[in-house]
Short mmCIF file of C-alpha atoms in Angstrom, two decimals:
data_model
loop_
_atom_site.label_atom_id
_atom_site.label_comp_id
_atom_site.label_asym_id
_atom_site.label_seq_id
_atom_site.Cartn_x
_atom_site.Cartn_y
_atom_site.Cartn_z
CA MET A 1 0.00 0.00 0.00
CA LYS A 2 1.35 3.39 -1.00
CA ILE A 3 2.06 5.69 1.93
CA LYS A 4 1.23 9.39 1.79
CA LEU A 5 3.75 11.90 3.11
CA ASN A 6 2.47 14.68 5.34
CA PRO A 7 1.65 17.55 2.90
CA TYR A 8 3.21 20.15 5.23
CA ILE A 9 6.51 18.29 5.03
CA LYS A 10 6.20 17.73 1.28
CA TRP A 11 5.45 21.35 0.35
CA GLY A 12 7.40 22.90 3.23
CA GLY A 13 10.52 20.99 2.21
CA MET A 14 10.13 22.11 -1.39
CA LEU A 15 9.77 25.73 -0.23
CA LEU A 16 12.91 25.44 1.91
CA VAL A 17 14.94 24.05 -1.00
CA PHE A 18 13.58 26.82 -3.23
CA CYS A 19 14.60 29.53 -0.75
CA LEU A 20 18.12 28.13 -0.34
CA CYS A 21 18.57 27.91 -4.11
CA ILE A 22 17.17 31.35 -4.83
CA TYR A 23 19.43 32.91 -2.21
CA GLY A 24 22.34 31.12 -3.85
CA ALA A 25 21.19 32.37 -7.26
CA TYR A 26 21.27 35.92 -5.95
CA SER A 27 24.59 35.53 -4.16
CA ILE A 28 26.92 33.47 -6.34
CA SER A 29 29.05 35.37 -8.83
CA MET A 30 29.41 34.13 -12.37
CA GLY A 31 33.14 33.99 -11.68
CA ASN A 32 32.43 31.16 -9.23
CA ALA A 33 29.90 29.28 -11.37
CA PRO A 34 31.60 26.65 -13.59
CA ASP A 35 30.58 26.78 -17.26
CA GLU A 36 27.91 29.42 -16.65
CA GLU A 37 29.56 32.04 -18.83
CA MET A 38 29.38 29.80 -21.90
CA ARG A 39 25.94 28.45 -21.00
CA TYR A 40 24.52 31.94 -20.48
CA GLN A 41 25.63 33.13 -23.90
CA VAL A 42 23.04 30.86 -25.55
CA PRO A 43 19.84 32.22 -23.88
CA TYR A 44 21.24 35.77 -24.02
CA PHE A 45 21.75 35.39 -27.76
CA ILE A 46 18.20 34.04 -28.24
CA LEU A 47 16.76 36.88 -26.17
CA GLU A 48 18.63 39.51 -28.18
CA LYS A 49 18.33 37.99 -31.66
CA GLY A 50 15.01 36.19 -31.45
CA TYR A 51 16.14 32.91 -33.04
CA LEU A 52 18.07 29.77 -32.12
CA PRO A 53 21.80 30.11 -32.76
CA TYR A 54 23.88 27.99 -35.09
CA GLY A 55 26.60 26.08 -33.30
CA ASN A 56 29.35 28.17 -34.90
CA GLU A 57 27.86 31.63 -34.27
CA GLU A 58 30.82 33.91 -33.64
CA ALA A 59 28.84 35.89 -31.05
CA ILE A 60 28.61 32.91 -28.72
CA ARG A 61 31.79 31.05 -29.66
CA ASN A 62 34.19 30.92 -26.74
CA ALA A 63 37.47 32.62 -27.57
CA ILE A 64 39.53 30.12 -25.57
CA TRP A 65 37.87 26.80 -26.38
CA GLY A 66 36.74 27.74 -29.88
CA PHE A 67 33.22 26.32 -29.70
CA SER A 68 29.80 27.09 -28.23
CA TYR A 69 27.20 25.11 -26.31
CA ALA A 70 24.69 25.63 -29.12
CA TYR A 71 25.85 22.37 -30.72
CA THR A 72 24.69 20.17 -27.86
CA PRO A 73 21.26 20.01 -26.14
CA TYR A 74 20.38 23.12 -24.15
CA PHE A 75 16.71 22.83 -23.20
CA PRO A 76 17.25 24.43 -19.74
CA SER A 77 18.59 27.48 -21.59
CA LEU A 78 15.38 27.67 -23.62
CA ILE A 79 13.38 27.75 -20.39
CA ALA A 80 15.78 30.41 -19.12
CA VAL A 81 14.89 32.57 -22.14
CA GLY A 82 11.28 32.63 -20.93
CA PHE A 83 12.31 33.88 -17.49
CA MET A 84 14.66 36.44 -19.05
CA LYS A 85 11.95 37.68 -21.40
CA LEU A 86 9.59 38.16 -18.45
CA PHE A 87 12.19 40.05 -16.39
CA SER A 88 13.22 42.19 -19.37
CA ILE A 89 9.72 43.70 -19.40
CA PHE A 90 10.44 45.31 -16.04
CA THR A 91 14.22 45.82 -15.97
CA THR A 92 17.29 46.31 -18.12
CA SER A 93 19.65 45.24 -15.32
CA GLN A 94 22.11 42.67 -16.63
CA SER A 95 22.52 41.20 -13.16
CA LEU A 96 18.80 40.62 -12.82
CA LEU A 97 18.69 39.06 -16.28
CA LEU A 98 21.33 36.58 -15.15
CA PHE A 99 19.35 35.98 -11.96
CA SER A 100 16.23 35.28 -14.02
CA ALA A 101 18.11 32.78 -16.19
CA ARG A 102 19.22 30.96 -13.05
CA LEU A 103 15.61 30.39 -12.03
CA VAL A 104 15.40 27.32 -14.25
CA SER A 105 17.96 25.63 -11.97
CA VAL A 106 16.29 26.99 -8.85
CA PHE A 107 12.91 25.53 -9.78
CA SER A 108 14.58 22.28 -10.86
CA GLY A 109 16.12 21.92 -7.41
CA ALA A 110 12.82 22.64 -5.68
CA PHE A 111 10.79 20.28 -7.88
CA THR A 112 13.39 17.56 -7.29
CA TRP A 113 12.32 17.53 -3.63
CA LEU A 114 8.71 16.98 -4.68
CA ILE A 115 9.67 14.21 -7.13
CA CYS A 116 11.76 12.48 -4.46
CA CYS A 117 8.76 12.54 -2.14
CA LYS A 118 6.64 10.92 -4.88
CA ILE A 119 9.29 8.23 -5.45
CA GLY A 120 9.57 7.64 -1.71
CA GLU A 121 5.82 7.22 -1.30
CA ARG A 122 5.96 4.27 -3.70
CA LEU A 123 9.20 2.69 -2.51
CA PHE A 124 9.37 3.08 1.26
CA LYS A 125 7.15 2.03 4.15
CA LYS A 126 7.44 4.96 6.56
CA GLN A 127 7.29 8.73 6.35
CA THR A 128 10.69 9.07 8.02
CA GLN A 129 12.22 6.96 5.24
CA ILE A 130 10.67 9.19 2.57
CA ILE A 131 11.96 12.31 4.34
CA LEU A 132 15.43 10.76 4.62
CA PHE A 133 15.53 9.99 0.91
CA ALA A 134 14.42 13.49 -0.16
CA THR A 135 16.88 15.02 2.33
CA LEU A 136 19.81 12.92 1.08
CA VAL A 137 19.17 14.11 -2.47
CA CYS A 138 18.22 17.74 -2.07
CA PHE A 139 20.47 18.72 0.82
CA LEU A 140 23.62 17.40 -0.75
CA PRO A 141 25.71 20.62 -0.83
CA GLN A 142 26.81 20.19 -4.45
CA PHE A 143 23.23 19.71 -5.61
CA ILE A 144 22.13 22.98 -3.99
CA PHE A 145 25.16 24.69 -5.53
CA LEU A 146 24.25 23.39 -8.99
CA SER A 147 20.65 24.46 -8.41
CA SER A 148 21.79 28.03 -7.81
CA TYR A 149 23.21 28.95 -11.23
CA LEU A 150 22.54 28.25 -14.91
CA ASN A 151 23.64 24.77 -15.97
CA ASN A 152 22.12 21.54 -17.27
CA ASP A 153 22.92 19.43 -14.19
CA SER A 154 20.07 20.39 -11.87
CA PHE A 155 17.43 20.00 -14.58
CA ALA A 156 18.93 16.62 -15.55
CA VAL A 157 18.67 15.37 -11.95
CA MET A 158 15.03 16.48 -11.79
CA VAL A 159 14.15 14.75 -15.07
CA SER A 160 16.02 11.58 -14.09
CA GLY A 161 13.99 11.48 -10.88
CA PHE A 162 10.74 11.76 -12.80
CA ILE A 163 11.83 8.93 -15.12
CA ILE A 164 12.51 6.68 -12.11
CA TYR A 165 9.14 7.64 -10.61
CA LEU A 166 7.41 6.66 -13.86
CA TRP A 167 9.30 3.35 -13.97
CA ILE A 168 7.99 2.48 -10.51
CA LYS A 169 4.47 3.77 -11.15
CA GLY A 170 4.27 2.07 -14.54
CA ASP A 171 5.40 -1.24 -13.08
CA GLN A 172 2.99 -1.01 -10.16
CA GLU A 173 -0.03 0.12 -12.21
CA ASN A 174 0.39 -2.00 -15.33
CA TRP A 175 1.74 0.78 -17.56
CA GLN A 176 -1.28 3.02 -18.02
CA TYR A 177 -1.27 4.99 -21.27
CA LYS A 178 -0.91 8.35 -19.50
CA ASP A 179 2.20 7.07 -17.72
CA CYS A 180 3.65 5.94 -21.05
CA VAL A 181 3.06 9.44 -22.47
CA LEU A 182 4.71 11.04 -19.44
CA LEU A 183 7.65 8.65 -19.64
CA GLY A 184 8.12 9.51 -23.33
CA ILE A 185 8.02 13.23 -22.53
CA SER A 186 10.54 12.76 -19.72
CA ILE A 187 12.86 10.78 -21.98
CA GLY A 188 12.57 13.56 -24.59
CA LEU A 189 13.46 16.20 -21.98
CA CYS A 190 16.39 14.08 -20.84
CA ALA A 191 17.61 13.83 -24.45
CA LEU A 192 17.44 17.62 -24.74
CA THR A 193 19.39 18.25 -21.56
CA TYR A 194 22.62 16.39 -20.89
CA TYR A 195 24.47 13.51 -22.54
CA ASN A 196 25.73 12.33 -19.13
CA ALA A 197 22.12 11.49 -18.20
CA TYR A 198 21.45 9.39 -21.31
CA GLY A 199 21.81 6.22 -19.25
CA PHE A 200 18.24 6.80 -18.11
CA ILE A 201 17.05 6.61 -21.72
CA LEU A 202 18.83 3.28 -22.24
CA CYS A 203 17.66 1.91 -18.90
CA SER A 204 14.07 2.91 -19.63
CA ILE A 205 14.19 0.38 -22.47
CA PHE A 206 15.62 -2.29 -20.17
CA PHE A 207 13.23 -1.56 -17.30
CA TYR A 208 10.12 -1.53 -19.48
CA GLY A 209 11.18 -4.71 -21.28
CA PHE A 210 11.72 -6.72 -18.10
CA SER A 211 8.64 -5.21 -16.46
CA VAL A 212 6.16 -6.17 -19.18
CA ARG A 213 7.54 -9.73 -19.24
CA LYS A 214 5.76 -10.25 -15.92
CA LYS A 215 2.54 -8.54 -17.00
CA GLN A 216 -0.31 -10.34 -18.66
CA MET A 217 -0.17 -8.25 -21.82
CA ASN A 218 -0.27 -9.46 -25.38
CA TRP A 219 2.31 -8.33 -27.91
CA LYS A 220 -0.10 -5.75 -29.36
CA GLU A 221 -0.47 -4.04 -25.96
CA ILE A 222 3.26 -4.14 -25.33
CA TRP A 223 4.21 -2.59 -28.68
CA LEU A 224 1.39 -0.04 -28.52
CA ARG A 225 2.90 1.29 -25.31
CA VAL A 226 6.36 1.26 -26.88
CA GLY A 227 4.97 3.34 -29.73
CA ILE A 228 3.34 5.80 -27.34
CA ILE A 229 6.62 6.25 -25.41
CA PHE A 230 8.66 6.65 -28.59
CA VAL A 231 6.28 9.11 -30.30
CA SER A 232 5.95 11.21 -27.12
CA GLY A 233 9.73 11.39 -26.76
CA PHE A 234 10.27 12.12 -30.45
CA LEU A 235 7.72 14.95 -30.45
CA VAL A 236 9.57 16.56 -27.55
CA ALA A 237 13.18 16.07 -28.68
CA GLY A 238 13.26 15.05 -32.33
CA TRP A 239 13.29 18.59 -33.70
CA PHE A 240 16.66 19.39 -32.11
CA PHE A 241 18.50 16.40 -33.53
CA ILE A 242 16.91 16.77 -36.97
CA ARG A 243 17.97 20.43 -36.94
CA ASN A 244 21.51 19.40 -35.99
CA MET A 245 21.63 16.90 -38.85
CA ILE A 246 20.51 19.57 -41.34
CA LEU A 247 22.85 22.29 -40.08
CA HIS A 248 25.92 20.17 -39.38
CA LYS A 249 26.10 17.70 -42.25
CA GLY A 250 24.41 14.80 -40.52
CA ASP A 251 26.06 15.33 -37.12
CA MET A 252 22.98 14.57 -35.03
CA LEU A 253 24.66 14.94 -31.61
CA GLY A 254 26.79 17.93 -32.61
CA MET A 255 29.88 16.51 -30.90
CA LYS A 256 31.94 15.92 -34.04
CA THR A 257 31.29 19.44 -35.38
CA MET A 258 32.02 20.98 -31.99
CA TYR A 259 35.35 19.12 -31.93
CA GLU A 260 36.18 20.40 -35.42
CA ASP A 261 35.33 23.97 -34.40
CA GLY A 262 37.61 23.66 -31.40
CA GLN A 263 40.41 22.50 -33.64
CA ILE A 264 40.00 25.55 -35.88
CA PHE A 265 39.11 28.38 -33.50
CA ALA A 266 40.52 27.49 -30.07
CA LEU A 267 43.73 28.96 -28.73
CA ASP A 268 46.62 26.62 -29.51
CA PRO A 269 46.95 25.01 -26.04
CA TYR A 270 43.20 24.31 -26.02
CA LYS A 271 42.84 22.76 -29.45
CA PRO A 272 41.62 19.15 -28.99
CA THR A 273 44.79 17.67 -30.50
CA ASN A 274 47.04 19.87 -28.32
CA ARG A 275 45.43 19.35 -24.94
CA ASN A 276 47.40 17.37 -22.37
CA THR A 277 44.85 14.62 -22.22
CA PRO A 278 45.96 11.10 -21.25
CA LYS A 279 45.16 9.92 -24.77
CA ASN A 280 47.25 12.66 -26.41
CA LEU A 281 50.09 11.91 -24.00
CA GLY A 282 50.05 8.28 -25.05
CA LEU A 283 49.01 6.95 -21.64
CA ASP A 284 46.91 3.84 -21.30
CA PHE A 285 43.68 3.84 -19.31
CA TYR A 286 45.07 1.96 -16.31
CA THR A 287 48.10 4.24 -15.91
CA THR A 288 45.89 7.31 -16.10
CA PHE A 289 43.42 6.41 -13.39
CA PHE A 290 45.21 3.79 -11.29
CA GLY A 291 48.91 4.37 -11.98
CA THR A 292 51.24 7.10 -10.83
CA TYR A 293 51.12 9.70 -13.62
CA TYR A 294 48.02 11.52 -12.38
CA ALA A 295 48.48 10.54 -8.74
CA PRO A 296 48.59 14.19 -7.56
CA ILE A 297 45.19 14.66 -9.22
CA ASN A 298 43.45 11.49 -8.11
CA TRP A 299 40.44 11.22 -10.40
CA PHE A 300 38.23 9.18 -8.10
CA LYS A 301 38.95 11.23 -4.97
CA ASN A 302 38.34 14.57 -6.67
CA SER A 303 35.22 13.36 -8.45
CA TYR A 304 33.86 11.99 -5.20
CA THR A 305 34.57 15.02 -3.02
CA SER A 306 33.19 17.43 -5.64
CA PHE A 307 30.08 15.22 -5.92
CA ILE A 308 29.53 16.00 -2.23
CA GLY A 309 30.59 19.64 -2.41
CA VAL A 310 33.47 21.62 -3.85
CA PHE A 311 32.45 25.12 -4.87
CA GLY A 312 33.58 27.67 -7.41
CA PHE A 313 35.96 26.35 -10.03
CA MET A 314 36.97 23.43 -7.79
CA ALA A 315 38.42 26.04 -5.44
CA TYR A 316 36.49 25.91 -2.15
CA ARG A 317 36.55 22.57 -0.37
CA LEU A 318 34.98 21.36 2.84
CA LYS A 319 37.05 20.12 5.76
CA ASP A 320 38.40 16.60 5.41
CA TRP A 321 36.40 15.41 8.43
CA VAL A 322 33.19 16.47 6.70
CA TYR A 323 33.95 14.28 3.69
CA SER A 324 34.79 11.46 6.11
CA ILE A 325 31.35 11.64 7.74
CA TYR A 326 29.66 11.63 4.33
CA THR A 327 31.78 8.62 3.38
CA ILE A 328 30.63 6.68 6.45
CA ILE A 329 26.98 7.49 5.68
CA PHE A 330 27.20 6.73 1.97
CA GLY A 331 29.44 3.67 2.27
CA THR A 332 27.33 2.04 4.99
CA GLY A 333 24.10 2.88 3.16
CA LEU A 334 25.22 1.59 -0.24
CA VAL A 335 26.63 -1.71 1.02
CA SER A 336 23.68 -2.43 3.31
CA GLY A 337 21.21 -1.19 0.69
CA ILE A 338 22.41 -3.63 -1.94
CA ALA A 339 22.56 -6.44 0.64
CA PHE A 340 19.03 -5.82 1.96
CA TRP A 341 17.67 -5.42 -1.57
CA ILE A 342 19.09 -8.77 -2.68
CA LYS A 343 17.84 -10.41 0.51
CA ASN A 344 14.30 -9.05 0.07
CA VAL A 345 14.15 -9.92 -3.62
CA LYS A 346 14.94 -13.53 -2.72
CA ARG A 347 12.12 -13.43 -0.17
CA ASN A 348 9.71 -12.11 -2.83
CA ARG A 349 9.26 -8.75 -1.11
CA THR A 350 8.03 -5.65 -2.95
CA VAL A 351 11.41 -4.70 -4.46
CA SER A 352 12.69 -6.20 -7.72
CA TRP A 353 15.90 -7.16 -9.47
CA ASN A 354 14.72 -5.04 -12.39
CA LEU A 355 14.76 -1.79 -10.44
CA LEU A 356 18.00 -2.53 -8.56
CA LEU A 357 19.98 -3.50 -11.66
CA ASN A 358 18.78 -0.47 -13.61
CA LEU A 359 19.57 1.86 -10.71
CA LEU A 360 23.08 0.42 -10.54
CA LEU A 361 23.46 0.82 -14.29
CA CYS A 362 22.33 4.46 -14.03
CA ILE A 363 25.10 4.97 -11.46
CA PHE A 364 27.74 3.24 -13.55
CA ILE A 365 27.00 4.95 -16.90
CA PRO A 366 27.67 8.61 -15.91
CA ILE A 367 30.83 7.52 -14.09
CA ALA A 368 31.99 5.63 -17.19
CA LEU A 369 31.18 8.61 -19.44
CA SER A 370 33.09 10.97 -17.13
CA LEU A 371 36.09 8.63 -17.16
CA TYR A 372 35.95 8.49 -20.95
CA TYR A 373 35.70 12.31 -21.21
CA SER A 374 38.69 12.77 -18.89
CA TYR A 375 40.75 10.24 -20.83
CA MET A 376 39.85 11.33 -24.36
CA THR A 377 38.90 15.01 -24.25
CA ASP A 378 39.72 16.97 -21.11
CA PHE A 379 41.03 15.63 -17.79
CA GLN A 380 38.45 17.06 -15.40
CA PRO A 381 37.55 14.95 -12.36
CA GLN A 382 34.44 16.83 -11.28
CA GLY A 383 31.42 15.56 -9.40
CA ARG A 384 28.96 17.53 -11.51
CA TYR A 385 29.75 15.23 -14.42
CA VAL A 386 28.37 12.27 -12.46
CA MET A 387 25.51 14.12 -10.77
CA ALA A 388 23.03 12.17 -12.91
CA ALA A 389 23.73 9.24 -10.55
CA LEU A 390 22.48 11.19 -7.51
CA ILE A 391 18.93 9.85 -7.18
CA PRO A 392 19.77 6.17 -7.87
CA VAL A 393 22.58 6.36 -5.29
CA MET A 394 20.32 7.87 -2.64
CA ILE A 395 17.51 5.37 -3.25
CA ILE A 396 19.89 2.51 -2.46
CA ILE A 397 21.38 4.32 0.55
CA THR A 398 17.91 5.04 1.96
CA TYR A 399 16.94 1.41 1.51
CA GLY A 400 20.05 0.35 3.39
CA VAL A 401 19.58 2.75 6.30
CA SER A 402 15.89 1.77 6.49
CA GLY A 403 16.89 -1.87 6.74
CA ILE A 404 19.41 -1.18 9.51
CA SER A 405 16.82 0.87 11.43
CA GLU A 406 14.53 -2.18 11.69
CA PHE A 407 17.04 -4.10 13.83
CA LYS A 408 16.85 -4.26 17.59
CA VAL A 409 19.79 -4.29 20.00
CA GLY A 410 18.43 -6.06 23.05
CA ARG A 411 15.38 -4.07 24.07
CA PHE A 412 16.41 -1.04 22.09
CA SER A 413 15.05 -0.35 18.61
CA LEU A 414 17.17 1.45 16.01
CA GLN A 415 14.18 3.35 14.62
CA TRP A 416 15.73 6.57 15.93
CA LEU A 417 18.67 6.08 13.53
CA ILE A 418 16.81 7.67 10.60
CA ILE A 419 15.91 10.79 12.61
CA LEU A 420 19.51 11.06 13.84
CA LEU A 421 20.86 10.70 10.32
CA ILE A 422 18.52 13.39 8.96
CA GLY A 423 19.71 15.73 11.73
CA VAL A 424 23.41 15.03 11.10
CA TYR A 425 22.94 15.44 7.35
CA LEU A 426 21.23 18.82 7.77
CA VAL A 427 23.95 20.03 10.13
CA LEU A 428 26.61 19.07 7.58
CA PHE A 429 24.64 20.87 4.89
CA GLY A 430 24.30 23.97 7.07
CA TYR A 431 28.06 24.08 7.56
CA ALA A 432 28.73 23.61 3.83
CA TYR A 433 26.12 26.14 2.71
CA TRP A 434 26.48 28.96 5.23
CA LEU A 435 30.18 28.69 6.15
CA VAL A 436 31.75 27.63 2.84
CA MET A 437 29.57 27.94 -0.25
CA ILE A 438 27.89 31.30 0.30
CA PRO A 439 30.86 33.18 1.85
CA SER A 440 33.30 31.82 -0.75
CA CYS A 441 31.12 32.48 -3.81
CA LEU A 442 29.37 35.63 -2.56
CA ASP A 443 29.68 38.56 -4.93
CA ASN A 444 26.08 39.63 -5.63
CA MET A 445 26.93 39.09 -9.32
CA SER A 446 29.13 42.21 -9.44
CA TYR A 447 31.48 40.16 -11.65
CA LEU A 448 28.91 40.18 -14.40
CA THR A 449 28.39 43.69 -15.71
CA PRO A 450 31.96 45.01 -16.21
CA ASN A 451 33.29 41.83 -17.74
CA MET A 452 31.51 39.12 -19.60
CA LEU A 453 28.30 40.87 -20.63
CA ASN A 454 30.08 43.92 -21.95
CA ILE A 455 32.10 41.62 -24.18
CA ILE A 456 28.96 39.85 -25.37
CA SER A 457 27.21 43.15 -26.03
CA GLU A 458 30.09 44.30 -28.21
CA LYS A 459 29.79 41.10 -30.26
CA TYR A 460 26.10 41.67 -30.81
#
């Protein structure tokens, strides 16, 4: 039986996340927001020019890297244009225009709380477990940071959460047509957002396929639902990839053309063939990530710590003891979560192999893509590149902690463990947010007007 979370907690939590993100959006300078300068050029161009840019538009082409983000999916930037258009009716302030563009990430962060509550209501047995899951996701310091400035990461996490919710709902309710339409739309939005989240598209195929095997559907019903999902997704996302194919000589994803632009227009040290990537240096994969060459820049350690929280351009870290506490929580939760899940599947409980294996695959794929990007293109061990794994990771951790909390030590129950963990997690977040993230990145966007936007305005 599905449990209902207290509505005051559900909506109050979403409001709290929204307030934290919107304060961050007001406070963080563009100079401390990775990739935002290049991302912001796309919606600013659309606002000024009134049409979608070509990938090689000189006005938005980065002078250092030699390419723009108009080649690859940028749906969050299209939403940002709507906010910017609304704000431009009332103000000409460039800082407020940037703030308005950031609202797409702010709302994504807030809606992620709501989606996590919906997932939790279908997966967990108690309200405290649902609250723990939503807290683990939305009060991860790096997630709030990403939800405070313009990027694709926050929106991708939100969409991935909705896809998982629709997997669970579809499986539990025999894949109603409306759920198939919503899943197709979500897959389309995922396709328009971030390549690192494409594992959810692949796993949607796997999950649906294994799910319908256990349903009493005939082949006509199964393929009708496949058609509904595909058409819904294509109607949402197909236009972008068809446009790319027309504009860039069949390059549907835009990656090949973006690489070629970088080779032509980038500064010499930043041309793809000149970068000091492991591949260009002739290193093998093992030496790069497990050998001694990059030992001072340990890929796994830096990716992990910046998944938890490293702010600015990988400049502002938390104390080592903070990462240690997170490691204890995450390590214990993941190991016990997988163990309890396997145990309960064997006992024919409500959980399934299908969901567990697809969650694990959705964790592995962004990590593998980030490893590949660091090896082939640009060595950047950053947690935001694996942020698509956030919700699957926290589902498993919550399941593990929930299982531990059901044990008894003598007369004493461990039910209090979940409440304690929520409290500890919020204290860690408070430290990271108020004592590191905000003070380190605070600039009230004064970086914006005299620098980047003046340069953009001259181009236009």
